[in-house]
mmCIF file of N, CA and C in Angstrom:
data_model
loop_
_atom_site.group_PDB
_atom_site.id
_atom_site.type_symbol
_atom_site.label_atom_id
_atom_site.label_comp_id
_atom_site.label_asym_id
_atom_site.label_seq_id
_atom_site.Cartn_x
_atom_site.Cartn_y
_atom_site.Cartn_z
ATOM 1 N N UNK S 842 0.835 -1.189 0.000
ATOM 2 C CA UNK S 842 0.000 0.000 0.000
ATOM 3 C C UNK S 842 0.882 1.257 0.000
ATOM 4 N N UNK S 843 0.627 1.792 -1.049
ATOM 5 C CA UNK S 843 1.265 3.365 -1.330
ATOM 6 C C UNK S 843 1.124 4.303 0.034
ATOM 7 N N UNK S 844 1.979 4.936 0.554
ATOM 8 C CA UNK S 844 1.992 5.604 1.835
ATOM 9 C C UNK S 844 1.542 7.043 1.358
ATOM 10 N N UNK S 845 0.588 7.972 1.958
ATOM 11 C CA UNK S 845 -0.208 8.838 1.374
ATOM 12 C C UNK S 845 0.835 10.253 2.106
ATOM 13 N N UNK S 846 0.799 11.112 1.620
ATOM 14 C CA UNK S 846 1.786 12.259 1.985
ATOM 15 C C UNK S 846 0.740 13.201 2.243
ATOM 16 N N UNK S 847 1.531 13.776 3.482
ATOM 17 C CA UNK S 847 0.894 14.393 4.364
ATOM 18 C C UNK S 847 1.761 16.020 4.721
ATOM 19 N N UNK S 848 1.600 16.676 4.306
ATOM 20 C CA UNK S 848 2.057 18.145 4.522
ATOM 21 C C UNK S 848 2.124 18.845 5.523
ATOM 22 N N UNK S 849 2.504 18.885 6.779
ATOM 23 C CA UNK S 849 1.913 19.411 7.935
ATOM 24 C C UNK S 849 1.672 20.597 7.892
ATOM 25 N N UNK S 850 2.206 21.480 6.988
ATOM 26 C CA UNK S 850 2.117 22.832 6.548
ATOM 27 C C UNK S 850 2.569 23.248 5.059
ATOM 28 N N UNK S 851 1.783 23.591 4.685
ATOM 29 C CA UNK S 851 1.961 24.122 3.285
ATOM 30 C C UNK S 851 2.193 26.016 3.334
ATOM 31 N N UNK S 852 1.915 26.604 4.457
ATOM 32 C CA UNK S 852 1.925 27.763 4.695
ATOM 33 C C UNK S 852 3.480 28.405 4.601
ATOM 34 N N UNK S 853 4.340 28.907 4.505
ATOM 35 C CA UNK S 853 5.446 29.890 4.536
ATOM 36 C C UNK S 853 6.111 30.346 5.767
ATOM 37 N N UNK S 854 6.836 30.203 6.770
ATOM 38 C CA UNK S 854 6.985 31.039 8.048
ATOM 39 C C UNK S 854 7.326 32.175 7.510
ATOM 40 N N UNK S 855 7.096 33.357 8.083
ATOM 41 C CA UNK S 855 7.311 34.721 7.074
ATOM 42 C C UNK S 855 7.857 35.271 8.799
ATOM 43 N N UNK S 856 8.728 36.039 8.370
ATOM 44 C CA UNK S 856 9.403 36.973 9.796
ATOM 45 C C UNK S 856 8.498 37.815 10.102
ATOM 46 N N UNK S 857 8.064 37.616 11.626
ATOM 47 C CA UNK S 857 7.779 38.036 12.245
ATOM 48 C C UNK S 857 7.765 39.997 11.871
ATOM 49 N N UNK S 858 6.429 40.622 12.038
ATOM 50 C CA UNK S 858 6.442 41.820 11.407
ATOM 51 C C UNK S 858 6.720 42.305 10.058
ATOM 52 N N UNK S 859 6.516 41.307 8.932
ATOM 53 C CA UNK S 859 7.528 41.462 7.338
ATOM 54 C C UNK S 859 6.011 41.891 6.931
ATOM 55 N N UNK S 860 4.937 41.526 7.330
ATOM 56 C CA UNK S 860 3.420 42.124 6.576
ATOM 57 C C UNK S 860 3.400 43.632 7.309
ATOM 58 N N UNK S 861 4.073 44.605 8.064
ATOM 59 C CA UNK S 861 3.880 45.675 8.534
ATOM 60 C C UNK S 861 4.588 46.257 7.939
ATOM 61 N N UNK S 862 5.899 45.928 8.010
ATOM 62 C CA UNK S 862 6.788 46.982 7.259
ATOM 63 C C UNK S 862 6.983 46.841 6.105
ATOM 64 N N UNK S 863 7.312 47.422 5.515
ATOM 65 C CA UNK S 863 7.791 47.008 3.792
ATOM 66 C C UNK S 863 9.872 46.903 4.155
ATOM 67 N N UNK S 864 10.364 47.273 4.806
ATOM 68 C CA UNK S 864 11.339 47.247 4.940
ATOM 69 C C UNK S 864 12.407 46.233 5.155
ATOM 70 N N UNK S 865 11.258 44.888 6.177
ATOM 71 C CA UNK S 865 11.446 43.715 6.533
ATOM 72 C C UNK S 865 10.325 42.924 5.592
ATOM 73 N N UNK S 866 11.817 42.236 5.330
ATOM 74 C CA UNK S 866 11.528 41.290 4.168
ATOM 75 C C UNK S 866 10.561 39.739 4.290
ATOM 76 N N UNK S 867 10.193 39.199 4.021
ATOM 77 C CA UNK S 867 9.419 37.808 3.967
ATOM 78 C C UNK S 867 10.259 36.816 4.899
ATOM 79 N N UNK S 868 11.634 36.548 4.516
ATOM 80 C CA UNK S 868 11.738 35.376 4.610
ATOM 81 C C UNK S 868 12.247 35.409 6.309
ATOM 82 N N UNK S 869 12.195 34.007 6.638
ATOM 83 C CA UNK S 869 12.321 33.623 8.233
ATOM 84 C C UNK S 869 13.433 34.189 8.995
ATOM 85 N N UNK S 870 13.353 35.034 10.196
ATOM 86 C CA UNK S 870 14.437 35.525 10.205
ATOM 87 C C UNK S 870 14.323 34.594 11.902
ATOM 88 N N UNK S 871 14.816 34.051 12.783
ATOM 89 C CA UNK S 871 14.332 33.676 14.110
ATOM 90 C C UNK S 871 14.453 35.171 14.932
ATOM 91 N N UNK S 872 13.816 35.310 15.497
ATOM 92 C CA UNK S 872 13.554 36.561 16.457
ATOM 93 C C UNK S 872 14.210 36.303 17.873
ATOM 94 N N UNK S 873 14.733 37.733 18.090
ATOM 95 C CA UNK S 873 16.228 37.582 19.304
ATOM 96 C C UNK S 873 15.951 38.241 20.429
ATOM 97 N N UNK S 874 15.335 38.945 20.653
ATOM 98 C CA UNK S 874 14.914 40.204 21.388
ATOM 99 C C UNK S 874 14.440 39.626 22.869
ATOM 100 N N UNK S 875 14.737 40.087 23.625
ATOM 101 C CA UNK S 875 14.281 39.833 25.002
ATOM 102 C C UNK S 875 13.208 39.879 25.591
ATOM 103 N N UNK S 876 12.614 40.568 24.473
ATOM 104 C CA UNK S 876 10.783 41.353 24.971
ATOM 105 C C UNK S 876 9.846 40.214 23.882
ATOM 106 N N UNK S 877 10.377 39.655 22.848
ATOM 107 C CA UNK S 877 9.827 39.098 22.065
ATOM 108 C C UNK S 877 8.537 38.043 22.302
ATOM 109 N N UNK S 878 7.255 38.591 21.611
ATOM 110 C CA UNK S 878 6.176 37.498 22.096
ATOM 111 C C UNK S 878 6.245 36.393 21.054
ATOM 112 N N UNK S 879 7.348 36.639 19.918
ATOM 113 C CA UNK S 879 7.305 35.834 18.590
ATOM 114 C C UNK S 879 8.275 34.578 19.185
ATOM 115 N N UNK S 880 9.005 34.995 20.115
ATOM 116 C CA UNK S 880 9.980 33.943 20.565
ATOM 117 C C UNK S 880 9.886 33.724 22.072
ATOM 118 N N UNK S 881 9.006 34.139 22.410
ATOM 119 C CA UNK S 881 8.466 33.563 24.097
ATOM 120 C C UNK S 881 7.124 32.523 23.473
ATOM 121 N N UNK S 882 6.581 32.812 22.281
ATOM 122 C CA UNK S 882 5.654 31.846 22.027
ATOM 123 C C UNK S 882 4.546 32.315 22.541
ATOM 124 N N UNK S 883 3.801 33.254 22.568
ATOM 125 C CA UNK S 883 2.533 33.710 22.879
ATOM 126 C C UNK S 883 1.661 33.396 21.855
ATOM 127 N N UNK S 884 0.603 32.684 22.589
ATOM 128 C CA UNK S 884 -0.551 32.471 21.816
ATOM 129 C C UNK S 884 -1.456 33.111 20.808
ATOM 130 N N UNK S 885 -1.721 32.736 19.425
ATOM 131 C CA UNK S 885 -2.010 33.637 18.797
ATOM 132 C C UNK S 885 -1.003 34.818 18.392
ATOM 133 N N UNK S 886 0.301 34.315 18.471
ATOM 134 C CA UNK S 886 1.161 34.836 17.483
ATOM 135 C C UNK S 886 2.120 34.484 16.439
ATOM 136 N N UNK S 887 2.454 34.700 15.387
ATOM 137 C CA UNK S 887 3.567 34.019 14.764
ATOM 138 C C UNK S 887 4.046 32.600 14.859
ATOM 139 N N UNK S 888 4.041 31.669 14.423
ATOM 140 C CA UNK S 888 4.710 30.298 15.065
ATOM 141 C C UNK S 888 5.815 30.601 14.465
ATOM 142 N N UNK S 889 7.187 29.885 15.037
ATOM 143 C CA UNK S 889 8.437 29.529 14.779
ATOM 144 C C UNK S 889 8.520 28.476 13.990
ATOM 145 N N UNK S 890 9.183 28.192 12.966
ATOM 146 C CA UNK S 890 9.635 26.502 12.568
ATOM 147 C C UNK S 890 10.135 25.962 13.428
ATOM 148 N N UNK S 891 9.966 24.508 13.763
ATOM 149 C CA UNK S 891 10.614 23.933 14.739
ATOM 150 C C UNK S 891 10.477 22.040 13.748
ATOM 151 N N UNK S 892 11.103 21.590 14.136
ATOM 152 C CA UNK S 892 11.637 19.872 13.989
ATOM 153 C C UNK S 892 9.859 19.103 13.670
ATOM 154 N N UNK S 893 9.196 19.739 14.481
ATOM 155 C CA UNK S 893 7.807 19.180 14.392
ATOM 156 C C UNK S 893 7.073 18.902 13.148
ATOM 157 N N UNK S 894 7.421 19.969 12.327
ATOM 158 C CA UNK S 894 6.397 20.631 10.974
ATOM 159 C C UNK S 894 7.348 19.732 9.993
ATOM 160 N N UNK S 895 8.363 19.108 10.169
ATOM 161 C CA UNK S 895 8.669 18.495 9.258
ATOM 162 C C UNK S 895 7.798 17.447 8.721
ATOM 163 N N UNK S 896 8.370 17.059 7.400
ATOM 164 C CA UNK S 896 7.511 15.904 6.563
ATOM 165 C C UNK S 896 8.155 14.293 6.933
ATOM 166 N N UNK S 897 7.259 13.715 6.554
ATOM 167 C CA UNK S 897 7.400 11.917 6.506
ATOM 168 C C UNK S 897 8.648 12.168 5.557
ATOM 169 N N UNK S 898 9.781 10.969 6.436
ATOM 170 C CA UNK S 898 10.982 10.563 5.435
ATOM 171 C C UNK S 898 10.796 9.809 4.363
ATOM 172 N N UNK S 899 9.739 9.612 4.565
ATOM 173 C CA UNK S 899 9.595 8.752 3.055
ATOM 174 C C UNK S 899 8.519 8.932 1.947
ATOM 175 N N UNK S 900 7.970 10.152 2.534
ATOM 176 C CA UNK S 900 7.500 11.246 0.930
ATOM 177 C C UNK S 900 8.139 12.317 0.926
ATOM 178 N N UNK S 901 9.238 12.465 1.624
ATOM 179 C CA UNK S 901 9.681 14.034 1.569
ATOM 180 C C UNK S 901 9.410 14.951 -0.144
ATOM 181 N N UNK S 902 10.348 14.248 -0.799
ATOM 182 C CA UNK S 902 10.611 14.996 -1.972
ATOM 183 C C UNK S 902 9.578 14.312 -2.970
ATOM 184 N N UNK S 903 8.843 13.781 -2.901
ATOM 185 C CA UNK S 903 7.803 13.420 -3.989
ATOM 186 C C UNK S 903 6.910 14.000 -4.243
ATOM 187 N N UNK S 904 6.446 14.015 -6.040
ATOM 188 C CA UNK S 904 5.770 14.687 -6.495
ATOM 189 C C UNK S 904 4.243 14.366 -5.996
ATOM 190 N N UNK S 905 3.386 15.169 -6.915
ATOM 191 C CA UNK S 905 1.716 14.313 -6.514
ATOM 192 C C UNK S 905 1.697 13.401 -7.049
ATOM 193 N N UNK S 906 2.145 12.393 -7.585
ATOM 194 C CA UNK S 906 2.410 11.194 -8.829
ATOM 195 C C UNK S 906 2.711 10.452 -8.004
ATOM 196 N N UNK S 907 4.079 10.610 -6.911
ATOM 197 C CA UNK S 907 4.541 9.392 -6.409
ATOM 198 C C UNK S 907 5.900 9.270 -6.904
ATOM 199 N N UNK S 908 6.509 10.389 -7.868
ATOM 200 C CA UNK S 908 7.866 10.236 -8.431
ATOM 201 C C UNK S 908 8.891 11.083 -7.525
ATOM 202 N N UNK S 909 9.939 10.962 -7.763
ATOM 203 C CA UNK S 909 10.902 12.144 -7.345
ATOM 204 C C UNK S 909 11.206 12.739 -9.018
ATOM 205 N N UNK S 910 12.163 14.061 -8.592
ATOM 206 C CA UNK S 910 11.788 14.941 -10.085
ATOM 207 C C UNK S 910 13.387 14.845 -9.644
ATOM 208 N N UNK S 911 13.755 14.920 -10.981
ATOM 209 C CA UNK S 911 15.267 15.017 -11.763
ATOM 210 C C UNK S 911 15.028 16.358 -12.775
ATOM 211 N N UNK S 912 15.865 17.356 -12.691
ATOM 212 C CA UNK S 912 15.919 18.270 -13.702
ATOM 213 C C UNK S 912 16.830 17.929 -15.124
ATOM 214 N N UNK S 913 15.961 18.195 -16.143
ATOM 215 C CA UNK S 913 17.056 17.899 -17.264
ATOM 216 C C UNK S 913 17.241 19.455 -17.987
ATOM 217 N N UNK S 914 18.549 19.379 -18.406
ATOM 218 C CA UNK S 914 18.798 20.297 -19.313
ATOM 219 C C UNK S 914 19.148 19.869 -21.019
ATOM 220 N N UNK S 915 19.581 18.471 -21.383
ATOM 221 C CA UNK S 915 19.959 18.277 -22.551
ATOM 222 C C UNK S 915 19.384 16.946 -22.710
ATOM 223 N N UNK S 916 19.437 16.648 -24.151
ATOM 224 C CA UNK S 916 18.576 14.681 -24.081
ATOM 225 C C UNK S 916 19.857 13.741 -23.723
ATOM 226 N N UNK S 917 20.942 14.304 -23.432
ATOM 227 C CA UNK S 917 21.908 13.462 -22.759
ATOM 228 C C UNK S 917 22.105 13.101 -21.403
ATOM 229 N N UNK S 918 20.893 13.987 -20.222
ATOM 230 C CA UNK S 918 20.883 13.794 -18.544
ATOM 231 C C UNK S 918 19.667 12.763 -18.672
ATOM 232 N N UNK S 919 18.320 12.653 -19.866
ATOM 233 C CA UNK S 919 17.965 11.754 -19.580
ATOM 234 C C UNK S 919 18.267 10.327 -19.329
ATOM 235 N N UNK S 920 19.286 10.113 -19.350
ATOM 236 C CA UNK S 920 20.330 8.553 -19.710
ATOM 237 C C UNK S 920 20.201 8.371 -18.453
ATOM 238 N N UNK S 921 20.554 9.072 -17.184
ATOM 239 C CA UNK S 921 20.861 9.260 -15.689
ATOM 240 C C UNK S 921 19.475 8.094 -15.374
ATOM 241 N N UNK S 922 18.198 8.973 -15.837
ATOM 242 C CA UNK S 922 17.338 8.596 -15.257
ATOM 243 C C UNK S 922 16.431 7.055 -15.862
ATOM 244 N N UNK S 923 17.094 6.862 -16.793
ATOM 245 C CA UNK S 923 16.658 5.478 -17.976
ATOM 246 C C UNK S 923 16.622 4.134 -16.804
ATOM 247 N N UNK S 924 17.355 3.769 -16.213
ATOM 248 C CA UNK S 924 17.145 2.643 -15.594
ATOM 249 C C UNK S 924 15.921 2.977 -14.418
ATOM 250 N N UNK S 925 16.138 3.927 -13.620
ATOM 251 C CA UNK S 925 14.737 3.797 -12.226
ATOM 252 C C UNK S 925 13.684 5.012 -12.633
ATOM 253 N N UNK S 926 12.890 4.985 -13.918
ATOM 254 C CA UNK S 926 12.195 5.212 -14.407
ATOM 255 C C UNK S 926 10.452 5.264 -13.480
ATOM 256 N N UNK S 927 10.756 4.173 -13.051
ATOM 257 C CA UNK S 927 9.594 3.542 -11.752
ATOM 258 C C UNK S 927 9.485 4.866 -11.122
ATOM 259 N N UNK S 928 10.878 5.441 -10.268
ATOM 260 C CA UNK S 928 10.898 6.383 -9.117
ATOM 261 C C UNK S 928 11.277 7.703 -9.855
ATOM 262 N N UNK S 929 11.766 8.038 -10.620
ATOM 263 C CA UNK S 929 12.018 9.351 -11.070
ATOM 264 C C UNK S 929 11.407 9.745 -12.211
ATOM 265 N N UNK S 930 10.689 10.720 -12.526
ATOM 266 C CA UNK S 930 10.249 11.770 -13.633
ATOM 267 C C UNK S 930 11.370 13.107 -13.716
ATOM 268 N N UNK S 931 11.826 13.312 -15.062
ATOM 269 C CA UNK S 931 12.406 14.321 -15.718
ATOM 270 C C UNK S 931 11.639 15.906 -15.608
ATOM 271 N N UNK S 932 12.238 16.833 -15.394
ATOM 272 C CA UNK S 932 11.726 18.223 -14.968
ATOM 273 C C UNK S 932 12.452 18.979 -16.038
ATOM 274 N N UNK S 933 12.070 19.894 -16.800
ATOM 275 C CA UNK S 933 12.824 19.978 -17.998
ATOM 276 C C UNK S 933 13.142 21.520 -16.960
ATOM 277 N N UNK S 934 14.156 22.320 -17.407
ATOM 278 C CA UNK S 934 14.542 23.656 -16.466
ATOM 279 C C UNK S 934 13.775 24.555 -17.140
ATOM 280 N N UNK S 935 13.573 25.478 -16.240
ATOM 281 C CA UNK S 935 12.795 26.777 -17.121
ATOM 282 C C UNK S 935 14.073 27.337 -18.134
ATOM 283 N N UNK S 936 14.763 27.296 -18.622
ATOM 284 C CA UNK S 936 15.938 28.211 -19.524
ATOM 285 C C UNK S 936 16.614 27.550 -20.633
ATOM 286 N N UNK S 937 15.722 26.312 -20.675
ATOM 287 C CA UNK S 937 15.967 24.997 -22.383
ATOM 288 C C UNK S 937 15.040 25.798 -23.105
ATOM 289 N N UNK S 938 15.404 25.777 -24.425
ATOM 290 C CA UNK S 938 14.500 27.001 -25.423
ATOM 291 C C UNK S 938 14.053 25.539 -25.987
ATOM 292 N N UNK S 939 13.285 25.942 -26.848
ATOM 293 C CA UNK S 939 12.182 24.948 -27.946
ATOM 294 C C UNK S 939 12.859 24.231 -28.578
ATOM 295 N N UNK S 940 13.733 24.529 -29.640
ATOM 296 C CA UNK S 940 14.919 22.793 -29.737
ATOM 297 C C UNK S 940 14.797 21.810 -29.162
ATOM 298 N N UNK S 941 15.939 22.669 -27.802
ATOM 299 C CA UNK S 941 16.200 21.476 -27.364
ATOM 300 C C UNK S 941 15.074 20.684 -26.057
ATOM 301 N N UNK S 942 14.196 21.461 -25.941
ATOM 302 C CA UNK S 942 13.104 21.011 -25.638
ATOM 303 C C UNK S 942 12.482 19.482 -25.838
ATOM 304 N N UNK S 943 12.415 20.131 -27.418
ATOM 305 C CA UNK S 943 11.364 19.262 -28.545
ATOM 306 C C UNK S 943 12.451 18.021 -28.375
ATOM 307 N N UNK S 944 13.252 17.974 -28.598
ATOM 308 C CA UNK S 944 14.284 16.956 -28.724
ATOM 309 C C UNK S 944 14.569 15.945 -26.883
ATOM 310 N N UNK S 945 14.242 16.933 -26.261
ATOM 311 C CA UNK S 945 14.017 15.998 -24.931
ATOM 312 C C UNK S 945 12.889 15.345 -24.979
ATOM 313 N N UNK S 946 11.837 15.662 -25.443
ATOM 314 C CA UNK S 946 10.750 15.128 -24.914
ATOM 315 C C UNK S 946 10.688 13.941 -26.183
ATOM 316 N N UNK S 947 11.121 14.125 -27.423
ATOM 317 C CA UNK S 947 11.356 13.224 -28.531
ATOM 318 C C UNK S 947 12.124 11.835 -27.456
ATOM 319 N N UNK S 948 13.077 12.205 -26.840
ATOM 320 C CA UNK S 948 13.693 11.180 -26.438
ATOM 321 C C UNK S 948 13.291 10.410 -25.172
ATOM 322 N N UNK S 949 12.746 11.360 -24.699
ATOM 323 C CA UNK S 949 12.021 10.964 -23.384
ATOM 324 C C UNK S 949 10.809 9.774 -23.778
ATOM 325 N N UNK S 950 9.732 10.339 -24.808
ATOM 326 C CA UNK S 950 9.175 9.661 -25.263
ATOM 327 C C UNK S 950 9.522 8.266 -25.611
ATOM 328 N N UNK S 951 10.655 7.963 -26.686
ATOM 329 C CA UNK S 951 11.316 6.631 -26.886
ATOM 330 C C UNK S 951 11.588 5.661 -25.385
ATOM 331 N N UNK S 952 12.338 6.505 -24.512
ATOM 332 C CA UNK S 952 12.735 6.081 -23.460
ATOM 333 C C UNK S 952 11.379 5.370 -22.514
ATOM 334 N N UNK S 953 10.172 5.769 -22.088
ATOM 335 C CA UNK S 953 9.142 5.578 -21.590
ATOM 336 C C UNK S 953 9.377 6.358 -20.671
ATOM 337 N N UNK S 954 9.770 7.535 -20.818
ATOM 338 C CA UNK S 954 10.223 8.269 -19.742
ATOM 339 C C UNK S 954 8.772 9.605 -19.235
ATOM 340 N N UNK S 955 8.448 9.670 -18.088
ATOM 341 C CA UNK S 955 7.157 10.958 -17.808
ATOM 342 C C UNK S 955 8.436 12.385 -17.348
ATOM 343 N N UNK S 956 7.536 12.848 -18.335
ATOM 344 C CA UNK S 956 7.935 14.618 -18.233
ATOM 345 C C UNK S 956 6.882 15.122 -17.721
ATOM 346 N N UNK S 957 7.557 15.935 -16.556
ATOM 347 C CA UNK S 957 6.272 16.699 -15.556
ATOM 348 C C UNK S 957 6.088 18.233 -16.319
ATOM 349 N N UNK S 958 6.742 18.890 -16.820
ATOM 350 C CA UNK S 958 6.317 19.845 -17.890
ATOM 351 C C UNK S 958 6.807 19.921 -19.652
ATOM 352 N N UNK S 959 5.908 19.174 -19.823
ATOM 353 C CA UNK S 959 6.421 19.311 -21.943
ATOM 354 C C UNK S 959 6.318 20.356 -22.510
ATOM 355 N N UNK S 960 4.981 21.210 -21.913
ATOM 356 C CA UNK S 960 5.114 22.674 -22.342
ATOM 357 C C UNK S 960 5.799 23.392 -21.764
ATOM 358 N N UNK S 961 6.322 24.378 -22.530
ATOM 359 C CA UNK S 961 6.959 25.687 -21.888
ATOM 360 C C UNK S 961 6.025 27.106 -21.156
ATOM 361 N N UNK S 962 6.881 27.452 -20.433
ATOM 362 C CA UNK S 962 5.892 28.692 -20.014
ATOM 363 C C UNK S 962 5.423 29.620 -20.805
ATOM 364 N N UNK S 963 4.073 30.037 -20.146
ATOM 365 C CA UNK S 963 3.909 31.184 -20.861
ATOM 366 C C UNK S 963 4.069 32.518 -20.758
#
């Protein structure tokens, strides 16, 4: 039985005060301050990341499919992934132009290989 993945948080920790100021930026900063209710843990404020919110070791990096993703850049990294086909799908990079695109997914195709994006952005 396939083990079902479970996210404990899909939400962002964002630093403490980064939606007030424009000055302070998004990303997690841990809070130091002596007066701090973000790091005394007061209810109904901010949570911290902590060890808890982590994911199951054994869906960490899997897609919604059930694969892990390999990035390719040329039809020569698909070779890497030709034998455990089962567990890995090809991720083509956002910065392969249409060539060599077309030519991965040409080969991918032969290979029985799943590409998680064939189209390019728009």
């Amino acid at each position: 039985m396939e083990k079902k993945k479970i996210n404990k948080r899909r939400k962002k920790f964002s630093r403490h005060h980064s939606d007030r100021y424009k000055r302070i930026k998004k990303g997690w900063r841990k809070p130091k301050g002596i007066d701090s209710c973000v790091r005394r843990k007061f209810r109904g404020k901010v949570l911290m990341p902590n060890i808890g919110f982590g994911s199951n070791k054994k869906t960490r990096n899997l897609t919604p499919r059930g694969f892990y993703k390999i990035k390719v850049r040329n039809p020569k990294e698909l070779e890497i992934i030709q034998m455990s086909n089962k567990i890995f799908e090809a991720e083509i990079d956002h910065g392969v132009g249409y060539l060599k695109r077309t030519k991965i997914l040409e080969k991918a195709g032969s290979m029985d290989l799943k590409v998680i994006n064939p189209l390019p952005k728009k």
